[in-house]
């Protein structure tokens, strides 16, 4: 099993967003959703239009854990959602394939991997990279690993730091700054 990485550089995140914005409003929204809320891909693709239309908060039961989760939508997401859901029915999937079927994690994986490759990223990227990117930048901004641990429902701060790549950053820093 290959571990995927967060996108550590904000400019790289922006490059992927710009690329997707030109390609597909759906894929752009999916990526921005993933990097701004920290949900697993299985929870993102399970959303219906009515779960997000005119909402300040999203409320779900996480598929993996079965736990209730409620979180606010930031202004960036609200604006993208408002434009994206125009003319759509509340009961339809928020993210649909070209054939009208609900997007799945495999389709999302290929879309994200290809978008990141086309944006020039070299990291190991997958759908979980969106969740890890959210966590990485949330930690960089607030330096509150306990809050992030709660958001992710992790059992310890150490697991959260390892998960978002901070532990590897610290190891890399020590190697790069050690000379005998």
PDB file of N, CA, C and O in Angstrom, residues 85-147:
ATOM      1  N   UNK A  85     -24.848  24.302  -8.303  1.00  0.00           N
ATOM      2  CA  UNK A  85     -26.110  23.580  -8.096  1.00  0.00           C
ATOM      3  C   UNK A  85     -27.315  24.217  -8.797  1.00  0.00           C
ATOM      4  O   UNK A  85     -28.416  23.666  -8.732  1.00  0.00           O
ATOM      5  N   UNK A  86     -27.108  25.330  -9.480  1.00  0.00           N
ATOM      6  CA  UNK A  86     -28.218  25.979 -10.185  1.00  0.00           C
ATOM      7  C   UNK A  86     -28.871  24.999 -11.149  1.00  0.00           C
ATOM      8  O   UNK A  86     -28.193  24.342 -11.942  1.00  0.00           O
ATOM      9  N   UNK A  87     -30.184  24.887 -11.062  1.00  0.00           N
ATOM     10  CA  UNK A  87     -30.941  24.025 -11.967  1.00  0.00           C
ATOM     11  C   UNK A  87     -30.904  22.544 -11.629  1.00  0.00           C
ATOM     12  O   UNK A  87     -31.428  21.730 -12.379  1.00  0.00           O
ATOM     13  N   UNK A  88     -30.277  22.188 -10.515  1.00  0.00           N
ATOM     14  CA  UNK A  88     -30.197  20.779 -10.127  1.00  0.00           C
ATOM     15  C   UNK A  88     -31.200  20.473  -9.026  1.00  0.00           C
ATOM     16  O   UNK A  88     -31.568  21.345  -8.244  1.00  0.00           O
ATOM     17  N   UNK A  89     -31.627  19.219  -8.969  1.00  0.00           N
ATOM     18  CA  UNK A  89     -32.592  18.777  -7.964  1.00  0.00           C
ATOM     19  C   UNK A  89     -31.869  18.393  -6.680  1.00  0.00           C
ATOM     20  O   UNK A  89     -30.769  17.842  -6.709  1.00  0.00           O
ATOM     21  N   UNK A  90     -32.524  18.646  -5.547  1.00  0.00           N
ATOM     22  CA  UNK A  90     -31.917  18.369  -4.242  1.00  0.00           C
ATOM     23  C   UNK A  90     -31.525  16.910  -4.060  1.00  0.00           C
ATOM     24  O   UNK A  90     -30.540  16.611  -3.405  1.00  0.00           O
ATOM     25  N   UNK A  91     -32.286  15.990  -4.625  1.00  0.00           N
ATOM     26  CA  UNK A  91     -32.037  14.552  -4.413  1.00  0.00           C
ATOM     27  C   UNK A  91     -30.944  13.972  -5.315  1.00  0.00           C
ATOM     28  O   UNK A  91     -30.515  12.849  -5.122  1.00  0.00           O
ATOM     29  N   UNK A  92     -30.490  14.748  -6.307  1.00  0.00           N
ATOM     30  CA  UNK A  92     -29.485  14.192  -7.213  1.00  0.00           C
ATOM     31  C   UNK A  92     -28.084  14.300  -6.603  1.00  0.00           C
ATOM     32  O   UNK A  92     -27.816  15.168  -5.773  1.00  0.00           O
ATOM     33  N   UNK A  93     -27.195  13.385  -7.006  1.00  0.00           N
ATOM     34  CA  UNK A  93     -25.819  13.431  -6.497  1.00  0.00           C
ATOM     35  C   UNK A  93     -25.168  14.771  -6.825  1.00  0.00           C
ATOM     36  O   UNK A  93     -25.360  15.311  -7.926  1.00  0.00           O
ATOM     37  N   UNK A  94     -24.408  15.302  -5.878  1.00  0.00           N
ATOM     38  CA  UNK A  94     -23.687  16.551  -6.119  1.00  0.00           C
ATOM     39  C   UNK A  94     -22.649  16.348  -7.223  1.00  0.00           C
ATOM     40  O   UNK A  94     -22.479  17.198  -8.081  1.00  0.00           O
ATOM     41  N   UNK A  95     -21.994  15.195  -7.204  1.00  0.00           N
ATOM     42  CA  UNK A  95     -20.952  14.902  -8.188  1.00  0.00           C
ATOM     43  C   UNK A  95     -21.382  13.702  -9.026  1.00  0.00           C
ATOM     44  O   UNK A  95     -21.473  12.591  -8.512  1.00  0.00           O
ATOM     45  N   UNK A  96     -21.668  13.976 -10.318  1.00  0.00           N
ATOM     46  CA  UNK A  96     -22.110  12.922 -11.229  1.00  0.00           C
ATOM     47  C   UNK A  96     -21.118  12.776 -12.371  1.00  0.00           C
ATOM     48  O   UNK A  96     -20.509  13.750 -12.804  1.00  0.00           O
ATOM     49  N   UNK A  97     -21.028  11.554 -12.879  1.00  0.00           N
ATOM     50  CA  UNK A  97     -20.193  11.296 -14.054  1.00  0.00           C
ATOM     51  C   UNK A  97     -20.912  11.816 -15.293  1.00  0.00           C
ATOM     52  O   UNK A  97     -22.077  12.229 -15.231  1.00  0.00           O
ATOM     53  N   UNK A  98     -20.238  11.745 -16.406  1.00  0.00           N
ATOM     54  CA  UNK A  98     -20.840  12.174 -17.672  1.00  0.00           C
ATOM     55  C   UNK A  98     -22.047  11.325 -18.044  1.00  0.00           C
ATOM     56  O   UNK A  98     -22.888  11.737 -18.823  1.00  0.00           O
ATOM     57  N   UNK A  99     -22.126  10.111 -17.476  1.00  0.00           N
ATOM     58  CA  UNK A  99     -23.237   9.199 -17.767  1.00  0.00           C
ATOM     59  C   UNK A  99     -24.366   9.338 -16.755  1.00  0.00           C
ATOM     60  O   UNK A  99     -25.300   8.554 -16.770  1.00  0.00           O
ATOM     61  N   UNK A 100     -24.266  10.319 -15.862  1.00  0.00           N
ATOM     62  CA  UNK A 100     -25.326  10.574 -14.910  1.00  0.00           C
ATOM     63  C   UNK A 100     -25.260   9.748 -13.640  1.00  0.00           C
ATOM     64  O   UNK A 100     -26.133   9.844 -12.783  1.00  0.00           O
ATOM     65  N   UNK A 101     -24.245   8.931 -13.506  1.00  0.00           N
ATOM     66  CA  UNK A 101     -24.076   8.103 -12.306  1.00  0.00           C
ATOM     67  C   UNK A 101     -23.302   8.895 -11.247  1.00  0.00           C
ATOM     68  O   UNK A 101     -22.527   9.788 -11.572  1.00  0.00           O
ATOM     69  N   UNK A 102     -23.481   8.510  -9.991  1.00  0.00           N
ATOM     70  CA  UNK A 102     -22.744   9.137  -8.899  1.00  0.00           C
ATOM     71  C   UNK A 102     -21.245   8.900  -9.109  1.00  0.00           C
ATOM     72  O   UNK A 102     -20.819   7.810  -9.431  1.00  0.00           O
ATOM     73  N   UNK A 103     -20.476   9.952  -8.952  1.00  0.00           N
ATOM     74  CA  UNK A 103     -19.006   9.844  -9.005  1.00  0.00           C
ATOM     75  C   UNK A 103     -18.575   8.829  -7.962  1.00  0.00           C
ATOM     76  O   UNK A 103     -19.145   8.741  -6.889  1.00  0.00           O
ATOM     77  N   UNK A 104     -17.531   8.075  -8.243  1.00  0.00           N
ATOM     78  CA  UNK A 104     -17.012   7.149  -7.240  1.00  0.00           C
ATOM     79  C   UNK A 104     -15.557   7.490  -6.938  1.00  0.00           C
ATOM     80  O   UNK A 104     -14.948   8.313  -7.621  1.00  0.00           O
ATOM     81  N   UNK A 105     -15.010   6.839  -5.927  1.00  0.00           N
ATOM     82  CA  UNK A 105     -13.659   7.193  -5.480  1.00  0.00           C
ATOM     83  C   UNK A 105     -12.599   6.858  -6.520  1.00  0.00           C
ATOM     84  O   UNK A 105     -11.574   7.529  -6.602  1.00  0.00           O
ATOM     85  N   UNK A 106     -12.846   5.848  -7.340  1.00  0.00           N
ATOM     86  CA  UNK A 106     -11.863   5.475  -8.355  1.00  0.00           C
ATOM     87  C   UNK A 106     -11.811   6.540  -9.455  1.00  0.00           C
ATOM     88  O   UNK A 106     -10.723   6.975  -9.864  1.00  0.00           O
ATOM     89  N   UNK A 107     -12.969   6.982  -9.902  1.00  0.00           N
ATOM     90  CA  UNK A 107     -13.021   8.060 -10.893  1.00  0.00           C
ATOM     91  C   UNK A 107     -12.376   9.320 -10.324  1.00  0.00           C
ATOM     92  O   UNK A 107     -11.610  10.000 -11.007  1.00  0.00           O
ATOM     93  N   UNK A 108     -12.680   9.619  -9.065  1.00  0.00           N
ATOM     94  CA  UNK A 108     -12.100  10.794  -8.410  1.00  0.00           C
ATOM     95  C   UNK A 108     -10.579  10.659  -8.314  1.00  0.00           C
ATOM     96  O   UNK A 108      -9.846  11.631  -8.524  1.00  0.00           O
ATOM     97  N   UNK A 109     -10.097   9.451  -8.020  1.00  0.00           N
ATOM     98  CA  UNK A 109      -8.654   9.220  -7.925  1.00  0.00           C
ATOM     99  C   UNK A 109      -7.961   9.572  -9.238  1.00  0.00           C
ATOM    100  O   UNK A 109      -6.962  10.302  -9.264  1.00  0.00           O
ATOM    101  N   UNK A 110      -8.461   9.055 -10.348  1.00  0.00           N
ATOM    102  CA  UNK A 110      -7.836   9.323 -11.643  1.00  0.00           C
ATOM    103  C   UNK A 110      -7.902  10.806 -11.994  1.00  0.00           C
ATOM    104  O   UNK A 110      -6.945  11.367 -12.535  1.00  0.00           O
ATOM    105  N   UNK A 111      -9.015  11.447 -11.678  1.00  0.00           N
ATOM    106  CA  UNK A 111      -9.150  12.871 -11.965  1.00  0.00           C
ATOM    107  C   UNK A 111      -8.118  13.675 -11.172  1.00  0.00           C
ATOM    108  O   UNK A 111      -7.420  14.533 -11.717  1.00  0.00           O
ATOM    109  N   UNK A 112      -7.992  13.394  -9.874  1.00  0.00           N
ATOM    110  CA  UNK A 112      -7.073  14.146  -9.015  1.00  0.00           C
ATOM    111  C   UNK A 112      -5.620  13.867  -9.411  1.00  0.00           C
ATOM    112  O   UNK A 112      -4.801  14.784  -9.512  1.00  0.00           O
ATOM    113  N   UNK A 113      -5.313  12.607  -9.636  1.00  0.00           N
ATOM    114  CA  UNK A 113      -3.950  12.240 -10.027  1.00  0.00           C
ATOM    115  C   UNK A 113      -3.550  12.938 -11.324  1.00  0.00           C
ATOM    116  O   UNK A 113      -2.470  13.522 -11.424  1.00  0.00           O
ATOM    117  N   UNK A 114      -4.435  12.908 -12.317  1.00  0.00           N
ATOM    118  CA  UNK A 114      -4.130  13.529 -13.604  1.00  0.00           C
ATOM    119  C   UNK A 114      -4.032  15.055 -13.488  1.00  0.00           C
ATOM    120  O   UNK A 114      -3.157  15.669 -14.103  1.00  0.00           O
ATOM    121  N   UNK A 115      -4.915  15.657 -12.706  1.00  0.00           N
ATOM    122  CA  UNK A 115      -4.878  17.111 -12.524  1.00  0.00           C
ATOM    123  C   UNK A 115      -3.573  17.538 -11.864  1.00  0.00           C
ATOM    124  O   UNK A 115      -2.943  18.520 -12.289  1.00  0.00           O
ATOM    125  N   UNK A 116      -3.160  16.805 -10.847  1.00  0.00           N
ATOM    126  CA  UNK A 116      -1.914  17.141 -10.157  1.00  0.00           C
ATOM    127  C   UNK A 116      -0.713  16.944 -11.072  1.00  0.00           C
ATOM    128  O   UNK A 116       0.204  17.768 -11.082  1.00  0.00           O
ATOM    129  N   UNK A 117      -0.730  15.891 -11.854  1.00  0.00           N
ATOM    130  CA  UNK A 117       0.354  15.642 -12.807  1.00  0.00           C
ATOM    131  C   UNK A 117       0.415  16.773 -13.832  1.00  0.00           C
ATOM    132  O   UNK A 117       1.490  17.297 -14.137  1.00  0.00           O
ATOM    133  N   UNK A 118      -0.746  17.166 -14.375  1.00  0.00           N
ATOM    134  CA  UNK A 118      -0.801  18.243 -15.365  1.00  0.00           C
ATOM    135  C   UNK A 118      -0.428  19.597 -14.776  1.00  0.00           C
ATOM    136  O   UNK A 118      -0.009  20.495 -15.503  1.00  0.00           O
ATOM    137  N   UNK A 119      -0.573  19.741 -13.460  1.00  0.00           N
ATOM    138  CA  UNK A 119      -0.193  20.988 -12.785  1.00  0.00           C
ATOM    139  C   UNK A 119       1.286  20.960 -12.369  1.00  0.00           C
ATOM    140  O   UNK A 119       1.773  21.900 -11.757  1.00  0.00           O
ATOM    141  N   UNK A 120       1.979  19.855 -12.684  1.00  0.00           N
ATOM    142  CA  UNK A 120       3.409  19.776 -12.428  1.00  0.00           C
ATOM    143  C   UNK A 120       3.820  19.242 -11.070  1.00  0.00           C
ATOM    144  O   UNK A 120       4.986  19.339 -10.695  1.00  0.00           O
ATOM    145  N   UNK A 121       2.913  18.639 -10.329  1.00  0.00           N
ATOM    146  CA  UNK A 121       3.259  18.095  -9.015  1.00  0.00           C
ATOM    147  C   UNK A 121       3.912  16.726  -9.167  1.00  0.00           C
ATOM    148  O   UNK A 121       3.526  15.950 -10.037  1.00  0.00           O
ATOM    149  N   UNK A 122       4.858  16.449  -8.299  1.00  0.00           N
ATOM    150  CA  UNK A 122       5.573  15.179  -8.364  1.00  0.00           C
ATOM    151  C   UNK A 122       5.297  14.284  -7.158  1.00  0.00           C
ATOM    152  O   UNK A 122       5.776  13.157  -7.111  1.00  0.00           O
ATOM    153  N   UNK A 123       4.544  14.770  -6.176  1.00  0.00           N
ATOM    154  CA  UNK A 123       4.249  13.983  -4.988  1.00  0.00           C
ATOM    155  C   UNK A 123       3.407  12.762  -5.339  1.00  0.00           C
ATOM    156  O   UNK A 123       2.768  12.712  -6.384  1.00  0.00           O
ATOM    157  N   UNK A 124       3.383  11.789  -4.429  1.00  0.00           N
ATOM    158  CA  UNK A 124       2.467  10.664  -4.555  1.00  0.00           C
ATOM    159  C   UNK A 124       1.082  11.196  -4.182  1.00  0.00           C
ATOM    160  O   UNK A 124       0.826  11.530  -3.039  1.00  0.00           O
ATOM    161  N   UNK A 125       0.200  11.272  -5.165  1.00  0.00           N
ATOM    162  CA  UNK A 125      -1.103  11.905  -4.995  1.00  0.00           C
ATOM    163  C   UNK A 125      -2.213  10.888  -5.154  1.00  0.00           C
ATOM    164  O   UNK A 125      -2.154  10.005  -6.009  1.00  0.00           O
ATOM    165  N   UNK A 126      -3.234  11.016  -4.339  1.00  0.00           N
ATOM    166  CA  UNK A 126      -4.433  10.208  -4.430  1.00  0.00           C
ATOM    167  C   UNK A 126      -5.590  10.990  -3.845  1.00  0.00           C
ATOM    168  O   UNK A 126      -5.440  12.165  -3.491  1.00  0.00           O
ATOM    169  N   UNK A 127      -6.736  10.361  -3.731  1.00  0.00           N
ATOM    170  CA  UNK A 127      -7.899  11.074  -3.184  1.00  0.00           C
ATOM    171  C   UNK A 127      -7.657  11.507  -1.738  1.00  0.00           C
ATOM    172  O   UNK A 127      -8.142  12.545  -1.318  1.00  0.00           O
ATOM    173  N   UNK A 128      -6.904  10.710  -1.003  1.00  0.00           N
ATOM    174  CA  UNK A 128      -6.633  11.053   0.395  1.00  0.00           C
ATOM    175  C   UNK A 128      -5.721  12.277   0.507  1.00  0.00           C
ATOM    176  O   UNK A 128      -5.643  12.886   1.571  1.00  0.00           O
ATOM    177  N   UNK A 129      -5.047  12.633  -0.584  1.00  0.00           N
ATOM    178  CA  UNK A 129      -4.195  13.829  -0.573  1.00  0.00           C
ATOM    179  C   UNK A 129      -5.014  15.083  -0.267  1.00  0.00           C
ATOM    180  O   UNK A 129      -4.493  16.010   0.353  1.00  0.00           O
ATOM    181  N   UNK A 130      -6.273  15.119  -0.690  1.00  0.00           N
ATOM    182  CA  UNK A 130      -7.107  16.296  -0.400  1.00  0.00           C
ATOM    183  C   UNK A 130      -7.304  16.439   1.107  1.00  0.00           C
ATOM    184  O   UNK A 130      -7.154  17.529   1.661  1.00  0.00           O
ATOM    185  N   UNK A 131      -7.656  15.354   1.767  1.00  0.00           N
ATOM    186  CA  UNK A 131      -7.869  15.357   3.221  1.00  0.00           C
ATOM    187  C   UNK A 131      -6.560  15.702   3.943  1.00  0.00           C
ATOM    188  O   UNK A 131      -6.551  16.499   4.888  1.00  0.00           O
ATOM    189  N   UNK A 132      -5.464  15.118   3.498  1.00  0.00           N
ATOM    190  CA  UNK A 132      -4.169  15.396   4.115  1.00  0.00           C
ATOM    191  C   UNK A 132      -3.730  16.838   3.860  1.00  0.00           C
ATOM    192  O   UNK A 132      -3.120  17.466   4.723  1.00  0.00           O
ATOM    193  N   UNK A 133      -4.040  17.372   2.687  1.00  0.00           N
ATOM    194  CA  UNK A 133      -3.719  18.767   2.373  1.00  0.00           C
ATOM    195  C   UNK A 133      -4.485  19.698   3.298  1.00  0.00           C
ATOM    196  O   UNK A 133      -3.919  20.657   3.841  1.00  0.00           O
ATOM    197  N   UNK A 134      -5.766  19.419   3.493  1.00  0.00           N
ATOM    198  CA  UNK A 134      -6.554  20.200   4.456  1.00  0.00           C
ATOM    199  C   UNK A 134      -5.874  20.177   5.819  1.00  0.00           C
ATOM    200  O   UNK A 134      -5.650  21.218   6.437  1.00  0.00           O
ATOM    201  N   UNK A 135      -5.530  18.986   6.303  1.00  0.00           N
ATOM    202  CA  UNK A 135      -4.921  18.848   7.622  1.00  0.00           C
ATOM    203  C   UNK A 135      -3.583  19.533   7.726  1.00  0.00           C
ATOM    204  O   UNK A 135      -3.284  20.212   8.721  1.00  0.00           O
ATOM    205  N   UNK A 136      -2.759  19.381   6.713  1.00  0.00           N
ATOM    206  CA  UNK A 136      -1.431  19.975   6.713  1.00  0.00           C
ATOM    207  C   UNK A 136      -1.516  21.496   6.829  1.00  0.00           C
ATOM    208  O   UNK A 136      -0.861  22.112   7.679  1.00  0.00           O
ATOM    209  N   UNK A 137      -2.357  22.117   6.001  1.00  0.00           N
ATOM    210  CA  UNK A 137      -2.459  23.585   6.006  1.00  0.00           C
ATOM    211  C   UNK A 137      -3.223  24.102   7.224  1.00  0.00           C
ATOM    212  O   UNK A 137      -2.930  25.191   7.720  1.00  0.00           O
ATOM    213  N   UNK A 138      -4.173  23.325   7.708  1.00  0.00           N
ATOM    214  CA  UNK A 138      -4.878  23.691   8.944  1.00  0.00           C
ATOM    215  C   UNK A 138      -3.878  23.727  10.093  1.00  0.00           C
ATOM    216  O   UNK A 138      -3.867  24.675  10.895  1.00  0.00           O
ATOM    217  N   UNK A 139      -3.029  22.721  10.161  1.00  0.00           N
ATOM    218  CA  UNK A 139      -2.008  22.673  11.220  1.00  0.00           C
ATOM    219  C   UNK A 139      -1.009  23.826  11.061  1.00  0.00           C
ATOM    220  O   UNK A 139      -0.643  24.478  12.049  1.00  0.00           O
ATOM    221  N   UNK A 140      -0.573  24.092   9.841  1.00  0.00           N
ATOM    222  CA  UNK A 140       0.381  25.178   9.610  1.00  0.00           C
ATOM    223  C   UNK A 140      -0.203  26.528  10.031  1.00  0.00           C
ATOM    224  O   UNK A 140       0.513  27.380  10.549  1.00  0.00           O
ATOM    225  N   UNK A 141      -1.499  26.703   9.832  1.00  0.00           N
ATOM    226  CA  UNK A 141      -2.130  27.982  10.166  1.00  0.00           C
ATOM    227  C   UNK A 141      -2.410  28.115  11.665  1.00  0.00           C
ATOM    228  O   UNK A 141      -2.154  29.155  12.258  1.00  0.00           O
ATOM    229  N   UNK A 142      -2.952  27.066  12.278  1.00  0.00           N
ATOM    230  CA  UNK A 142      -3.412  27.178  13.668  1.00  0.00           C
ATOM    231  C   UNK A 142      -2.497  26.517  14.694  1.00  0.00           C
ATOM    232  O   UNK A 142      -2.637  26.776  15.881  1.00  0.00           O
ATOM    233  N   UNK A 143      -1.604  25.629  14.259  1.00  0.00           N
ATOM    234  CA  UNK A 143      -0.678  24.912  15.161  1.00  0.00           C
ATOM    235  C   UNK A 143      -1.414  24.227  16.318  1.00  0.00           C
ATOM    236  O   UNK A 143      -0.902  24.139  17.424  1.00  0.00           O
ATOM    237  N   UNK A 144      -2.617  23.754  16.052  1.00  0.00           N
ATOM    238  CA  UNK A 144      -3.431  23.098  17.081  1.00  0.00           C
ATOM    239  C   UNK A 144      -3.699  21.654  16.662  1.00  0.00           C
ATOM    240  O   UNK A 144      -4.699  21.356  16.009  1.00  0.00           O
ATOM    241  N   UNK A 145      -2.783  20.773  17.055  1.00  0.00           N
ATOM    242  CA  UNK A 145      -2.895  19.379  16.647  1.00  0.00           C
ATOM    243  C   UNK A 145      -4.071  18.694  17.332  1.00  0.00           C
ATOM    244  O   UNK A 145      -4.688  17.786  16.757  1.00  0.00           O
ATOM    245  N   UNK A 146      -4.430  19.125  18.533  1.00  0.00           N
ATOM    246  CA  UNK A 146      -5.550  18.501  19.249  1.00  0.00           C
ATOM    247  C   UNK A 146      -6.868  18.797  18.532  1.00  0.00           C
ATOM    248  O   UNK A 146      -7.705  17.907  18.368  1.00  0.00           O
ATOM    249  N   UNK A 147      -7.046  20.023  18.082  1.00  0.00           N
ATOM    250  CA  UNK A 147      -8.253  20.363  17.324  1.00  0.00           C
ATOM    251  C   UNK A 147      -8.311  19.551  16.032  1.00  0.00           C
ATOM    252  O   UNK A 147      -9.350  18.979  15.692  1.00  0.00           O
TER     253      UNK A 147
END
